[in-house]
XYZ file of N, CA and C in Angstrom:
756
model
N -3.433 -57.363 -23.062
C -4.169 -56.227 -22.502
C -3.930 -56.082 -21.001
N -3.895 -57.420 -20.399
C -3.457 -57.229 -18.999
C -1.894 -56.134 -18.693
N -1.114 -56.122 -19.352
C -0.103 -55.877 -19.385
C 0.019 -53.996 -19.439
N -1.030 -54.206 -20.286
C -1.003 -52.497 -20.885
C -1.642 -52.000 -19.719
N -2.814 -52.503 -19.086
C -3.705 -52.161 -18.163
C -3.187 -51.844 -17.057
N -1.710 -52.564 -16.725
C -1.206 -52.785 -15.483
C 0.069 -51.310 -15.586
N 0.149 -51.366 -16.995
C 1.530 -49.477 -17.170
C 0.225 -48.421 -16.877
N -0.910 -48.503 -17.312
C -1.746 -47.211 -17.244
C -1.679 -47.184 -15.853
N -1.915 -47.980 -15.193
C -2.351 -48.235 -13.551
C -0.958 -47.733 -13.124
N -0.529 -47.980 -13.328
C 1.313 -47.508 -12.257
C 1.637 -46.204 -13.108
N 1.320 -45.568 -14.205
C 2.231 -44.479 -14.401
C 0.931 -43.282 -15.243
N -0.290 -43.488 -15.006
C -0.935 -42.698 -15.500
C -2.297 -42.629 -13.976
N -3.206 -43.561 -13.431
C -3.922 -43.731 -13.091
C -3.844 -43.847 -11.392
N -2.460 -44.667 -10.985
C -2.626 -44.503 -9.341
C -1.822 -43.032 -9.249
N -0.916 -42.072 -10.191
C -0.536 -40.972 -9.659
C -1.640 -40.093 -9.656
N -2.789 -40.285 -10.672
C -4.061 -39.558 -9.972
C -5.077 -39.657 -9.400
N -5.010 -40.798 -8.992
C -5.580 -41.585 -7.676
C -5.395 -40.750 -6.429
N -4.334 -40.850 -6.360
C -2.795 -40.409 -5.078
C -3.618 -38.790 -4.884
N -3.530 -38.465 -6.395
C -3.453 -36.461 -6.251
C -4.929 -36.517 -5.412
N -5.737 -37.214 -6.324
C -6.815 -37.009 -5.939
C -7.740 -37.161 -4.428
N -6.869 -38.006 -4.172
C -7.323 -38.514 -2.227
C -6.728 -37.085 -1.565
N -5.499 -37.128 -1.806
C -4.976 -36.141 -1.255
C -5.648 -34.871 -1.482
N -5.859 -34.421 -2.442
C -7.314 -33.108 -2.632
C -8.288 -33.107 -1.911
N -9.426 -34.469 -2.239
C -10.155 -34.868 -1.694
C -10.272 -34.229 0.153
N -9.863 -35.249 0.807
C -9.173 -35.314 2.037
C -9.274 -33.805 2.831
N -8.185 -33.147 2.026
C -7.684 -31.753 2.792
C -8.645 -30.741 2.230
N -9.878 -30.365 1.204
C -10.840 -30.219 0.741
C -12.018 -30.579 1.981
N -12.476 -32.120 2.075
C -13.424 -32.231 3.108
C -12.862 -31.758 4.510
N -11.979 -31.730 4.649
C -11.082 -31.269 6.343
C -11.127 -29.587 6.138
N -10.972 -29.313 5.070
C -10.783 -27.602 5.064
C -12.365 -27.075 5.199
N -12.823 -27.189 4.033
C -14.907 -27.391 4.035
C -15.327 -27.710 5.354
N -15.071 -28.895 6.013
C -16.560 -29.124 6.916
C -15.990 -28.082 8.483
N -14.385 -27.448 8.280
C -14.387 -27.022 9.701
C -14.841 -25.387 9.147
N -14.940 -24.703 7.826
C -15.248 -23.799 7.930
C -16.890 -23.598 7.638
N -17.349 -24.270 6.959
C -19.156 -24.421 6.715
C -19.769 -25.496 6.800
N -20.666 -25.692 5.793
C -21.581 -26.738 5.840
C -20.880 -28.195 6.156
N -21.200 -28.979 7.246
C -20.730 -30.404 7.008
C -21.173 -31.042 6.261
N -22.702 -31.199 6.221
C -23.577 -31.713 4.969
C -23.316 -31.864 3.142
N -22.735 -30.717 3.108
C -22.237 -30.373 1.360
C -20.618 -30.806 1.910
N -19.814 -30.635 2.538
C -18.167 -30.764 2.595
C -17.772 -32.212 2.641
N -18.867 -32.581 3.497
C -18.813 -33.992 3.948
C -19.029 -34.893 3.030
N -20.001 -34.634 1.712
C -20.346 -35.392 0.783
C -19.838 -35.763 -0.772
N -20.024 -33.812 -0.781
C -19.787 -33.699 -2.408
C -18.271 -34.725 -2.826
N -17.364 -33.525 -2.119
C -16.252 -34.153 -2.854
C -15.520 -35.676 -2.653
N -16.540 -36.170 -1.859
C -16.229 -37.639 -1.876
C -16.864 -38.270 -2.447
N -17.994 -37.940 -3.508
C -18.786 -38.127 -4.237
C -17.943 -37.976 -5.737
N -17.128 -37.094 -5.898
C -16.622 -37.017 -7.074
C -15.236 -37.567 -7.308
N -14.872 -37.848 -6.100
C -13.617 -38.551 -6.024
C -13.812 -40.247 -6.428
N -14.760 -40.832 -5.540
C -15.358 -41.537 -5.754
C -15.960 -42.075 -7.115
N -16.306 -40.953 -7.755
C -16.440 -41.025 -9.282
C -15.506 -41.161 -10.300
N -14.451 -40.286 -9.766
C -12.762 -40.183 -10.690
C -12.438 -41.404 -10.749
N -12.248 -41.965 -9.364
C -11.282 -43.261 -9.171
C -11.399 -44.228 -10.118
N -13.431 -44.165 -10.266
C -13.596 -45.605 -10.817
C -13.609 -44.996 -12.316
N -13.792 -43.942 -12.953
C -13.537 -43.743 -14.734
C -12.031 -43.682 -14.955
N -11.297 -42.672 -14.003
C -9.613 -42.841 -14.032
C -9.136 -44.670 -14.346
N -10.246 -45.740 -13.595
C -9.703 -47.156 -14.135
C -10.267 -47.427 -15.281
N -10.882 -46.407 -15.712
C -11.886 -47.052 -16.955
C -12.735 -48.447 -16.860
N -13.301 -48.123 -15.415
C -14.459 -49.461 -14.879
C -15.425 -48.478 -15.383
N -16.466 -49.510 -16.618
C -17.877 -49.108 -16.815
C -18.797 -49.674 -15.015
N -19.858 -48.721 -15.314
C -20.497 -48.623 -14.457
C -22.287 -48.772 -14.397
N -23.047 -49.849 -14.084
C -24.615 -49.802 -14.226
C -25.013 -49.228 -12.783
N -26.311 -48.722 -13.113
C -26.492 -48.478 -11.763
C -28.349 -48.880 -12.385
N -28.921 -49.681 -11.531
C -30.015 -49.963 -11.577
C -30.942 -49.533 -10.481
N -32.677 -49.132 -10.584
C -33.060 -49.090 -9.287
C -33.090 -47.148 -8.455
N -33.076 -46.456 -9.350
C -32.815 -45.365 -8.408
C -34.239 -44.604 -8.530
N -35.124 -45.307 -8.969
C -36.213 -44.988 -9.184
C -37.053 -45.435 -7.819
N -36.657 -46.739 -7.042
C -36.790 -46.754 -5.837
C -36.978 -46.241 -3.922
N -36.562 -44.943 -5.178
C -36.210 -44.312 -3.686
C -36.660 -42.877 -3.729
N -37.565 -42.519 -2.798
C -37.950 -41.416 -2.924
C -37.187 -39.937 -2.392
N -37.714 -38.779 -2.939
C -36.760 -37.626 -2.895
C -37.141 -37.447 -1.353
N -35.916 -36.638 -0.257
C -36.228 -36.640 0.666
C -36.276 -36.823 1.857
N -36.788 -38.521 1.411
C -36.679 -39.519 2.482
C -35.074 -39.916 3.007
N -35.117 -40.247 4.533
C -33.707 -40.502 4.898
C -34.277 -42.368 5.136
N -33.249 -43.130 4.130
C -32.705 -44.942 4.778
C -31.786 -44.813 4.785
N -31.850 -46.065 5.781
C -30.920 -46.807 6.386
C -30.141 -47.895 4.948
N -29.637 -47.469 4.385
C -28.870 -48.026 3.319
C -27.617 -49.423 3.650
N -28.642 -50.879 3.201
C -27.412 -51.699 3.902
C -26.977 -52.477 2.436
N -25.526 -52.964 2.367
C -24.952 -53.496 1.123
C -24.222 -54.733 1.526
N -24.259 -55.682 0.760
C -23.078 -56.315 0.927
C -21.736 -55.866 0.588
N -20.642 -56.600 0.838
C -19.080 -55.804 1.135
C -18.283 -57.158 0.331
N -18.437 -56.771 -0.801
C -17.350 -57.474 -1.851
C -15.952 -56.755 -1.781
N -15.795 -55.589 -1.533
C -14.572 -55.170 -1.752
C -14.327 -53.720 -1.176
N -13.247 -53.871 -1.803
C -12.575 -51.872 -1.351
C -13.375 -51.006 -2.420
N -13.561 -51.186 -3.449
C -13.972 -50.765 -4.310
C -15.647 -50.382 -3.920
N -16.372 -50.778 -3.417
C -18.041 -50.622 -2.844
C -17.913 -49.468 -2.254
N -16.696 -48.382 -1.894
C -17.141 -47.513 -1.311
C -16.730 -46.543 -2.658
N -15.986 -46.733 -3.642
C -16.363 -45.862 -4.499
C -17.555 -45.933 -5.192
N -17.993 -46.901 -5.500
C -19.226 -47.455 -6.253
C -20.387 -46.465 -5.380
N -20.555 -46.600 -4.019
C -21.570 -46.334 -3.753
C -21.003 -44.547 -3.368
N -20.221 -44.391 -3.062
C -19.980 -42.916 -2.518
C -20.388 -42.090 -4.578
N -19.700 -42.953 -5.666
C -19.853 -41.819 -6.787
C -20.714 -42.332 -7.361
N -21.299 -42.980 -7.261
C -23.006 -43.433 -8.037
C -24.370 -43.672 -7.505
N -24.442 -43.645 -5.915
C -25.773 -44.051 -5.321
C -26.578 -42.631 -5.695
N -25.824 -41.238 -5.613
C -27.028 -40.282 -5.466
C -27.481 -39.906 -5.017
N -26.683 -40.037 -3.183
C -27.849 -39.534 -2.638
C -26.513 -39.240 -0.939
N -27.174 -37.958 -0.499
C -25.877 -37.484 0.462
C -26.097 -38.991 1.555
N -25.180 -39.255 2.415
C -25.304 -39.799 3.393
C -24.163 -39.899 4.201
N -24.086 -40.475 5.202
C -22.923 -40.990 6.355
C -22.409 -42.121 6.416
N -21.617 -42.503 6.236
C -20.495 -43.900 6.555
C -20.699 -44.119 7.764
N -21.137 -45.639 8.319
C -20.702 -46.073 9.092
C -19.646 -47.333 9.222
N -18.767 -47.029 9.625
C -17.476 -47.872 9.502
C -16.537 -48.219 10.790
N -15.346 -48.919 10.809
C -14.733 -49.591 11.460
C -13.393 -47.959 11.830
N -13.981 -48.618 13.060
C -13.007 -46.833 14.380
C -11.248 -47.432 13.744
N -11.156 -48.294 13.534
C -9.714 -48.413 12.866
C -9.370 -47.411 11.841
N -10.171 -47.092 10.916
C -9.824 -46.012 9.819
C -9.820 -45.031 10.463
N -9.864 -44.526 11.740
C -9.669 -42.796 12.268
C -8.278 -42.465 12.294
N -7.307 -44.010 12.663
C -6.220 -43.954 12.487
C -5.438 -43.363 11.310
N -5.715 -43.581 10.151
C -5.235 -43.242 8.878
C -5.275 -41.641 8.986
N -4.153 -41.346 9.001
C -3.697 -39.385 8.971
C -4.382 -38.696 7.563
N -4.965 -39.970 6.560
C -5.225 -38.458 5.446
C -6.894 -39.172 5.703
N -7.349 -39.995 5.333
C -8.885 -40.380 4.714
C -9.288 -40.768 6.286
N -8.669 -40.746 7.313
C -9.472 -40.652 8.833
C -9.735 -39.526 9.139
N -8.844 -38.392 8.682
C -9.268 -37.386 9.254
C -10.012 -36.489 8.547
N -9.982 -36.773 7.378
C -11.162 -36.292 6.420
C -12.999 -37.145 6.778
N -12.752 -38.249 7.322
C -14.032 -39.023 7.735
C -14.420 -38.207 9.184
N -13.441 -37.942 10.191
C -13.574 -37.102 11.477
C -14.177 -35.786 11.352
N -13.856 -35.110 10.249
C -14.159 -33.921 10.056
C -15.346 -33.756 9.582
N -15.647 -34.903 8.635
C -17.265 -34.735 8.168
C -18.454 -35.619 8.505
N -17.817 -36.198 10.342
C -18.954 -36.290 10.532
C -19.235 -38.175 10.777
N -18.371 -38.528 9.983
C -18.840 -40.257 9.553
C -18.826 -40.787 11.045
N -19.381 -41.938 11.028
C -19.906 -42.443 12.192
C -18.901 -43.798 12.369
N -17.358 -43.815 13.374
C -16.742 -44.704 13.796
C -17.333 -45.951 14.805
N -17.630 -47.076 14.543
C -18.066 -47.902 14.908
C -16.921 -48.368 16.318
N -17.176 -48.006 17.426
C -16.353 -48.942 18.781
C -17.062 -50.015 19.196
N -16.459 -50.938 19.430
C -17.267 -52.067 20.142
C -16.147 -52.428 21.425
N -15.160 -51.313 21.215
C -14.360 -51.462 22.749
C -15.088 -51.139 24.601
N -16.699 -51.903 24.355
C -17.071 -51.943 26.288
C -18.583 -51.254 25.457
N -19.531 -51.780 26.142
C -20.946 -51.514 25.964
C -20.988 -49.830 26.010
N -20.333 -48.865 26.693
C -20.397 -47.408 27.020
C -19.738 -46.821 25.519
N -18.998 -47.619 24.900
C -18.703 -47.238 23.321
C -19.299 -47.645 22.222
N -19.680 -48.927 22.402
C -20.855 -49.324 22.048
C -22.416 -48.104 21.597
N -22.856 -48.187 22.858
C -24.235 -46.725 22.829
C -24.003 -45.947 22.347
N -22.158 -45.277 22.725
C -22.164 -43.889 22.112
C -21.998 -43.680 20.691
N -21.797 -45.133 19.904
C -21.567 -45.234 18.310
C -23.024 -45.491 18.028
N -24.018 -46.219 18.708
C -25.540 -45.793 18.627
C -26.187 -44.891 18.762
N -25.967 -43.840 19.392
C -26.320 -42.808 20.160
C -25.927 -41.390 18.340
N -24.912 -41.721 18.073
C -24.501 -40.728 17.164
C -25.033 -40.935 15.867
N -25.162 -42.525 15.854
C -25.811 -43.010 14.377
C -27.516 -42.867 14.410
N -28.054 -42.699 15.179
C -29.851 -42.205 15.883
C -29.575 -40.751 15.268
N -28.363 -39.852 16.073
C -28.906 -38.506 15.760
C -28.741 -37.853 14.315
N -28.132 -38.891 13.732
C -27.793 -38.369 12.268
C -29.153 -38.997 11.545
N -29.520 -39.639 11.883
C -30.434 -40.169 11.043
C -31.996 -39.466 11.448
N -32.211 -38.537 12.710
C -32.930 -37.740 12.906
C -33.087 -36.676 12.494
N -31.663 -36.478 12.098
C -31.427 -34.986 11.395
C -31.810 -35.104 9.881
N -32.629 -35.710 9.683
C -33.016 -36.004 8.411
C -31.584 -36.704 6.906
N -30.439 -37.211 7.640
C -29.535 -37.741 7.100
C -29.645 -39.031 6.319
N -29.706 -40.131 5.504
C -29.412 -41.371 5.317
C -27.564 -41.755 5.608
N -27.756 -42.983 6.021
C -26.743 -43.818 6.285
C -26.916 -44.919 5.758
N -25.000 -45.020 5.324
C -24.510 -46.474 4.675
C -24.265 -47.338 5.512
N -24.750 -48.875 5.576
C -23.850 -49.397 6.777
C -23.626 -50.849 5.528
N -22.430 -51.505 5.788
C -21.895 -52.686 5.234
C -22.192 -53.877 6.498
N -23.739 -53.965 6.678
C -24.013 -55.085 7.809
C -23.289 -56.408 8.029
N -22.526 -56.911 7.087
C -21.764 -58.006 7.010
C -20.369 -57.821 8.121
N -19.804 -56.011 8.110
C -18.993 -55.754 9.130
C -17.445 -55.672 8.210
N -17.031 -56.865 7.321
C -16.205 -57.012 6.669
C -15.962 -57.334 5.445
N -14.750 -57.104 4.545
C -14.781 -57.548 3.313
C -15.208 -58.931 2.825
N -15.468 -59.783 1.615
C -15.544 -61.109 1.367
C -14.165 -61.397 1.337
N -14.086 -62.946 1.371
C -12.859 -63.430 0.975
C -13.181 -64.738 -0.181
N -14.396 -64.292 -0.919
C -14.635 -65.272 -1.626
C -15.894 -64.505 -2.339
N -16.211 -63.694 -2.444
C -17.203 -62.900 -3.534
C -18.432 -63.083 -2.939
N -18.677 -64.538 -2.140
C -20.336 -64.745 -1.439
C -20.208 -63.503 -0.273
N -21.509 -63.667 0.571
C -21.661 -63.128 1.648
C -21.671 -63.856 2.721
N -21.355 -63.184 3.902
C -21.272 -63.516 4.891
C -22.558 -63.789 6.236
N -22.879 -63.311 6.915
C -24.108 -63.244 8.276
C -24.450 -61.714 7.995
N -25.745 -61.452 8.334
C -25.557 -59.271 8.643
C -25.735 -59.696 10.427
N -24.952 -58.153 10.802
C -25.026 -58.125 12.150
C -26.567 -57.155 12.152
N -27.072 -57.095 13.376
C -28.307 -56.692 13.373
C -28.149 -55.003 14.378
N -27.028 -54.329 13.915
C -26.814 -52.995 14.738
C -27.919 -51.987 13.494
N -27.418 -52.305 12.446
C -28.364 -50.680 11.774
C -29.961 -51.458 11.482
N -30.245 -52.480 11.929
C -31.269 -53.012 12.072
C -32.559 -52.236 13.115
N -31.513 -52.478 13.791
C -31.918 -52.006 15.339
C -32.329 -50.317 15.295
N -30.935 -49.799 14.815
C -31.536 -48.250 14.389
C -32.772 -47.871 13.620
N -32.695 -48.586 12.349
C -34.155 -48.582 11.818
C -35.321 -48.945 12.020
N -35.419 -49.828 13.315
C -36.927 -50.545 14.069
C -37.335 -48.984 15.220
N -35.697 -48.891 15.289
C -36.491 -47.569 16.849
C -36.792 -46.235 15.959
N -36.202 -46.037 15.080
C -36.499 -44.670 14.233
C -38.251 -44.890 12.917
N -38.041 -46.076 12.851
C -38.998 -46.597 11.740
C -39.160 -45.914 10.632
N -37.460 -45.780 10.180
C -37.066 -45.872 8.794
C -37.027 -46.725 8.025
N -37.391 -46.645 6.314
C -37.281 -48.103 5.615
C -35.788 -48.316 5.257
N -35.511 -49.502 5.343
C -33.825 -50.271 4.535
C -34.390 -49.346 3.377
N -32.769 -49.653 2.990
C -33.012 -49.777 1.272
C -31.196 -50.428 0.821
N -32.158 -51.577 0.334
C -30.816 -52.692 0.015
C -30.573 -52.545 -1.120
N -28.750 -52.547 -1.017
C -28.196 -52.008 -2.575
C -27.276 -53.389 -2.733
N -27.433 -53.868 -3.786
C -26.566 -55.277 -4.503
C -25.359 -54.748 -4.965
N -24.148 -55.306 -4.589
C -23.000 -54.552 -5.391
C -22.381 -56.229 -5.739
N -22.557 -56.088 -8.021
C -21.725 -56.564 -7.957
C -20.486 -56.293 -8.784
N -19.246 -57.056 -9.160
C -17.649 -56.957 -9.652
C -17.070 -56.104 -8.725
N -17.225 -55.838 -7.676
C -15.907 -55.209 -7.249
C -15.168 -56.874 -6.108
N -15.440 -57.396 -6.174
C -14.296 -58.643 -5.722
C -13.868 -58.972 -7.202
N -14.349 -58.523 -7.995
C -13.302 -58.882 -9.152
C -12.320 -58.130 -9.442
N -12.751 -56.565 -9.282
C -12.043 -55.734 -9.750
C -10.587 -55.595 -8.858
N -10.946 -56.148 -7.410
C -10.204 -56.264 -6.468
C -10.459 -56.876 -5.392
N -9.710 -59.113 -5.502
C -9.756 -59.222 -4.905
C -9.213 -59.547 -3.682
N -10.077 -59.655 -2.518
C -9.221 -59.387 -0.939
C -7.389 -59.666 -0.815
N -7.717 -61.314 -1.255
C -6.623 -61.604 -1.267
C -5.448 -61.988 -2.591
N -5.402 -61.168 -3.172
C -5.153 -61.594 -4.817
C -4.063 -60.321 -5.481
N -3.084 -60.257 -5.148
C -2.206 -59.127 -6.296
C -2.698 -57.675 -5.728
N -2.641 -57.588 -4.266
C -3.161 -56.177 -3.738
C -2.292 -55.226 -4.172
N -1.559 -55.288 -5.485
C -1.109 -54.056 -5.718
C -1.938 -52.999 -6.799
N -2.688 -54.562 -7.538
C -2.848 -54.372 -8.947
C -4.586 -54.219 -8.985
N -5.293 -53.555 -10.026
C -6.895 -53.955 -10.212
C -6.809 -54.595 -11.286
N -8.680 -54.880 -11.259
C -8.172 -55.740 -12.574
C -9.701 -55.539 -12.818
N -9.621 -55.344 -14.389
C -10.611 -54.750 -15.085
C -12.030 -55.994 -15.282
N -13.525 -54.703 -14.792
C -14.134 -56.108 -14.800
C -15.744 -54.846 -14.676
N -16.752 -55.109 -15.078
C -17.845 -54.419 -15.332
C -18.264 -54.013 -13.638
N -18.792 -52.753 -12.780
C -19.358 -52.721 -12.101
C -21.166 -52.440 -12.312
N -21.548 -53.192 -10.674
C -23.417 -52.923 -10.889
C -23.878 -52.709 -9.584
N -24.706 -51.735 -9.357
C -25.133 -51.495 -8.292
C -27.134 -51.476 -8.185
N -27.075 -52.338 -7.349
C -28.121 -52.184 -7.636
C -29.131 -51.978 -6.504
N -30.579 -50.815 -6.512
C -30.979 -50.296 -5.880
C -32.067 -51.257 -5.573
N -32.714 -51.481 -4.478
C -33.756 -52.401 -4.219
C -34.509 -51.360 -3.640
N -36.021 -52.217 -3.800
C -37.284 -51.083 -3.164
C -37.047 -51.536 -1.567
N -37.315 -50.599 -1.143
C -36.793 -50.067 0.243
C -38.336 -50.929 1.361
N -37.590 -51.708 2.225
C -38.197 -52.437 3.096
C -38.655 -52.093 4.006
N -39.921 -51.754 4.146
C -40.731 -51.045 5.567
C -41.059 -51.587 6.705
N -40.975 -51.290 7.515
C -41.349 -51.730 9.308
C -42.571 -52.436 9.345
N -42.729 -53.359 9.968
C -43.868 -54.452 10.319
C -44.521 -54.035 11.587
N -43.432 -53.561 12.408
C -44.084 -53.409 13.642
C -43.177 -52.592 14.101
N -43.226 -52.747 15.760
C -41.757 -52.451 16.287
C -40.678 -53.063 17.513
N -40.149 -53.705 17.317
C -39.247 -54.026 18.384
C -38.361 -55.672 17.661
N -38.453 -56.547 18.432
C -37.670 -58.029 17.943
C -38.062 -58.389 16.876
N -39.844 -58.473 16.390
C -39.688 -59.559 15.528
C -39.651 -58.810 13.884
N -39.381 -57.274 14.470
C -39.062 -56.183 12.687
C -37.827 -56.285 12.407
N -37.355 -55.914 13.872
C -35.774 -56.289 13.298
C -35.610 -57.604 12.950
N -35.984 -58.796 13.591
C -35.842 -59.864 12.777
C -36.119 -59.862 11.294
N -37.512 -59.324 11.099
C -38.346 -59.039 9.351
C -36.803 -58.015 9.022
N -36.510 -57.118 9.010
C -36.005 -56.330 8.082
C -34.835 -57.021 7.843
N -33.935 -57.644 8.723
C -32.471 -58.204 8.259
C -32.673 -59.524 7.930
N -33.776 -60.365 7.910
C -34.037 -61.369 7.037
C -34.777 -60.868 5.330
N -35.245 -60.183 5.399
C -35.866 -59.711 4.231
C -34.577 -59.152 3.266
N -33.853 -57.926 4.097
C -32.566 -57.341 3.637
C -31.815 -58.461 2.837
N -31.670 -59.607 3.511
C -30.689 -60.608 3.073
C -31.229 -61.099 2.414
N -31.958 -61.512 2.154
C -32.718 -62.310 0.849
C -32.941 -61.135 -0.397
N -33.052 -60.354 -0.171
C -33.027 -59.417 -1.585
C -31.517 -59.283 -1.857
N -30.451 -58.622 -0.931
C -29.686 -58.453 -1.951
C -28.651 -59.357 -2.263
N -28.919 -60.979 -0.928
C -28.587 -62.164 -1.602
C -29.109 -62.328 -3.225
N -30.219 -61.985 -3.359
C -31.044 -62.493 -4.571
C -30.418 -61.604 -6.210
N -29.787 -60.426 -5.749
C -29.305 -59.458 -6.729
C -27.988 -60.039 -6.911
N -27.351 -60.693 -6.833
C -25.873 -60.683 -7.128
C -25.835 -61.987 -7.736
N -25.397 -61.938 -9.006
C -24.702 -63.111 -9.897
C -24.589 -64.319 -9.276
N -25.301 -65.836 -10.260
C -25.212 -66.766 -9.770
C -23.753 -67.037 -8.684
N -22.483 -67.058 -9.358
C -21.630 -67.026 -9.431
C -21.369 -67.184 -7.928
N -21.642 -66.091 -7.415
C -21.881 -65.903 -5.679
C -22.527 -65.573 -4.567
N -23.805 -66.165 -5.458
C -25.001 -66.515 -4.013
C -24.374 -67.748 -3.578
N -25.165 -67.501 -2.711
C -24.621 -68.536 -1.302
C -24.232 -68.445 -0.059
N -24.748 -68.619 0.561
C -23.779 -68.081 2.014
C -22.320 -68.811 2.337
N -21.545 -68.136 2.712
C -20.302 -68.800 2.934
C -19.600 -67.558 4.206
N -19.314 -68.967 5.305
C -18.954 -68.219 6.506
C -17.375 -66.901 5.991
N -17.495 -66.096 7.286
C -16.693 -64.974 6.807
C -15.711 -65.185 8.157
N -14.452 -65.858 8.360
C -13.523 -65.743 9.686
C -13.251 -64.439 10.245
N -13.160 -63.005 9.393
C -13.183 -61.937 10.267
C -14.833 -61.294 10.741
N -15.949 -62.113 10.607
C -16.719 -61.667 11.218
C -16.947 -61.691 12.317
């Protein structure tokens, strides 16, 4: 079965992978410069996101969406098993929001400039003045009644556990006094992992799972302390024996 899995993947499944980014892409770049950023910015990365993972024929759970009320904008933090967590969560969470991610992907000519156009929030940490202004942009989206994704860990696993969370969308949610809402993602280090046959996937159940959303204690040091200790212990607590545990991360 591995075998068969691996001809669908090269001659049926990454050529509509390929079509599909490429749609995708020049779709959100065409959309968000002529109307809504909100709908351009989302939808069709929402359904792309969806293709990718039935085009592999990855089943999909999604637990928990009962958690979250209509409306409301969180601060949405996940652990980062893989490449795959941003389809998982872009075609199954449900709910519009903003990427916050690593200013390296602006580089990429098709899926940077489709992220530029709609808006996503490039993370600099090149000098404290780039710093603020990647704070400064991630505050006003989240005022505008937006939710945001952030992968607090910063980077992929290289071993399915998790890593430290950094305490930046922490911080956003103590000064705005928005609740988290921690999502468990697990099989995508199976489906693809970091370091393992990066040409190939490899077939394996996905689960996402929605946690009840963690509210403010107070405000200033010791919430943000409460929310990214709390954060981590829940969606440490959601993911398969297999890979709880903490285990240091070298690109963190």
């Amino acid at each position: 079965m591995k075998y068969l899995y691996r001809i669908y993947q090269l001659f049926i499944a990454a050529p509509l992978v390929l079509f599909a980014t490429i749609l995708t892409a020049l779709t959100v770049v065409i959309g968000c410069t002529l109307g809504n950023g909100h709908f351009w910015g989302y939808y069709p990365g929402k359904y792309w996101g969806w293709f990718v993972i039935k085009i592999l024929l990855l089943p999909v759970k999604v637990e928990g969406r009962e958690n979250l009320k209509e409306g409301q904008s969180y601060v949405f933090v996940s652990n980062h098993q893989g490449s795959f967590d941003i389809f998982l969560i872009y075609g199954f969470l449900n709910r519009n929001f903003k990427w916050m991610m690593k200013r390296q992907l602006r580089s990429n000519p098709l899926i940077g400039k489709a992220c530029e156009a709609s808006h996503q929030i490039f993370v600099d940490k090149r000098g404290p003045s780039k710093v603020r202004a990647t704070y400064e942009q991630a505050r006003k989206t989240l005022q505008g009644g937006m939710s945001l994704v952030v992968f607090p860990e910063g980077s992929r696993t290289f071993t399915g556990h998790m890593g430290s969370f950094k305490r930046g969308a922490f911080m956003l949610a103590d000064e705005l006094q928005l609740p988290i809402a921690p999502l468990t993602i697990n099989g995508s280090f199976d489906v693809k992992p970091r370091m393992r046959d990066i040409y190939w996937v490899f077939w394996h159940p996905l689960k996402l799972t929605i946690h009840k959303p963690i509210e403010s204690i107070s405000k200033g040091p010791e919430n943000i302390s409460h929310l990214v200790e709390e954060s981590y212990r829940v969606v440490m607590d959601g993911l398969v024996p297999e890979y709880q545990g903490y285990v240091e991360n070298p690109d963190q």
